[in-house]
XYZ file of C-alpha atoms in Angstrom:
129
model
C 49.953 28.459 -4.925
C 50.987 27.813 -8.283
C 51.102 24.525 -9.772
C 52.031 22.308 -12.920
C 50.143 19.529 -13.831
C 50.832 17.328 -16.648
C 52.356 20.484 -18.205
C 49.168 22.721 -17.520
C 49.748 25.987 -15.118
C 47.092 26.381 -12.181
C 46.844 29.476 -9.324
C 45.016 29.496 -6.710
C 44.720 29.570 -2.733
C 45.642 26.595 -0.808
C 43.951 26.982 3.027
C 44.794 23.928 5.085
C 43.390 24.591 8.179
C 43.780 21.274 10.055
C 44.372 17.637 9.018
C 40.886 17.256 8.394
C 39.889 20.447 6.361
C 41.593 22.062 3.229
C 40.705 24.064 0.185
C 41.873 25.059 -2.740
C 40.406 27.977 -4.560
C 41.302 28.393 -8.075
C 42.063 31.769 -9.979
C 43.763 30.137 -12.578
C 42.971 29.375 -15.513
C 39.613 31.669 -16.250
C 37.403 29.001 -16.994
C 38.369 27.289 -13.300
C 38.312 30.814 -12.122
C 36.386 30.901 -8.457
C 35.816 26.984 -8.637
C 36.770 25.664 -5.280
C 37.662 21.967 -3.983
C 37.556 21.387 -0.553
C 39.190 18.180 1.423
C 36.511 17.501 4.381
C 36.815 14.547 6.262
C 36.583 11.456 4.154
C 35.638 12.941 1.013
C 35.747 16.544 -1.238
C 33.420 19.467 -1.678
C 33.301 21.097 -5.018
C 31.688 24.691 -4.874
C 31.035 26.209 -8.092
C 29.601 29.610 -7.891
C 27.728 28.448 -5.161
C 26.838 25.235 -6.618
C 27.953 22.279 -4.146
C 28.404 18.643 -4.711
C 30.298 16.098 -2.652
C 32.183 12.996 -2.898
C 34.074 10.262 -1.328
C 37.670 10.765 -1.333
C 37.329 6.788 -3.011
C 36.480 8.398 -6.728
C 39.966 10.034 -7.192
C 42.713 7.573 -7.995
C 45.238 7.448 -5.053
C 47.467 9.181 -7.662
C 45.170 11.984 -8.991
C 46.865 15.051 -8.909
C 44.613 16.865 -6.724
C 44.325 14.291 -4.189
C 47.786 13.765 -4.259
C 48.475 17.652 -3.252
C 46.078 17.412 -0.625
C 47.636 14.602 0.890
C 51.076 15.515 0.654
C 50.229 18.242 2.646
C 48.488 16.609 4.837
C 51.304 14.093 5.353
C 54.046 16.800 5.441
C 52.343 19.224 7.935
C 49.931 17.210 10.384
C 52.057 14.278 10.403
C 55.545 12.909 11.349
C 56.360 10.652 8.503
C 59.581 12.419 7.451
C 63.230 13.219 8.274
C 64.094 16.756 7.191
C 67.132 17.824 5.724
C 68.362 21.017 6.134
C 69.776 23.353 3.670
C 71.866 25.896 5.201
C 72.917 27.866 2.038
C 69.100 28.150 0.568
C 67.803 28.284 4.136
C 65.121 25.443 3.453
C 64.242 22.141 5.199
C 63.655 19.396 2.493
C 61.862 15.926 2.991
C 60.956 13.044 0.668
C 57.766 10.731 1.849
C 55.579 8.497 0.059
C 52.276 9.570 -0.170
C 49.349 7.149 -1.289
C 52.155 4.779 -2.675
C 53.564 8.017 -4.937
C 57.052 9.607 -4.150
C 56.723 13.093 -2.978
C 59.080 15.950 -1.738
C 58.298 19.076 0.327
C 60.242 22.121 0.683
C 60.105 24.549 3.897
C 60.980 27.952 4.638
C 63.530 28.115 7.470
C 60.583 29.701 9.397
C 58.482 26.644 8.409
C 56.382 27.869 5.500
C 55.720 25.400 2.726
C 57.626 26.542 -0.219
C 57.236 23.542 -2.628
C 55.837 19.952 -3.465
C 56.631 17.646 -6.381
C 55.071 14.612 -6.669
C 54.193 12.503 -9.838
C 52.876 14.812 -12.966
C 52.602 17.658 -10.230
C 54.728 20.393 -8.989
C 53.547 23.163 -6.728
C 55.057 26.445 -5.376
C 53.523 28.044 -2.163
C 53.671 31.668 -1.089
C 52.262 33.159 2.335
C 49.938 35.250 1.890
């Protein structure tokens, strides 16, 4: 995944593995390098270099970018709070939902990859991997 966030550029490895768990591993930039945030339940898991604290999901704003991205994938895979419309010339399935009172829109492969997210102050790409 690549993302923007209020105009900064993050990569990293989004794993969403069922509505419950997801991670995101950072690789960029170096000093987040190997930091990883993972949604668990009710709350997030920050592992840094082995280094693990947790926290209910309550401490991030309902519009903090990171808990925004891990919701609007949550919402746009696990759930079925969206029409889908589909583009037959870019060969993509778009949606807009509201996640945690923010607008969001996801973009999926015609195969049914997630290919992008915007949401307020945050864009994200996806490539399978």
């Amino acid at each position: 995944m690549t993302a923007e966030v209020n105009g900064r550029v993050f990569r990293g490895e989004l794993a969403c593995d069922s509505f419950e768990q997801a991670s995101l591993t950072f690789w960029e930039p170096e000093e987040f390098a190997g930091v990883t945030v993972a949604r668990e339940g009710g709350g997030y898991t920050i592992d840094v270099n082995g280094m693990r604290d947790s926290f209910p999901e309550e401490l991030l704003e309902r519009d903090a970018p990171l808990r925004l991205l891990f919701d609007t994938v949550r919402a746009a895979v696990y759930t079925n709070q969206c029409a889908f419309e589909k583009d037959k010339e870019a060969g993509t399935h778009t949606a807009a939902l509201t996640v945690n009172g923010q607008q969001a829109t996801v973009v999926f492969t015609a195969d049914g990859n997630l290919k992008r997210l915007t949401a307020d102050r945050l864009t994200a790409a996806f490539q399978q991997t």
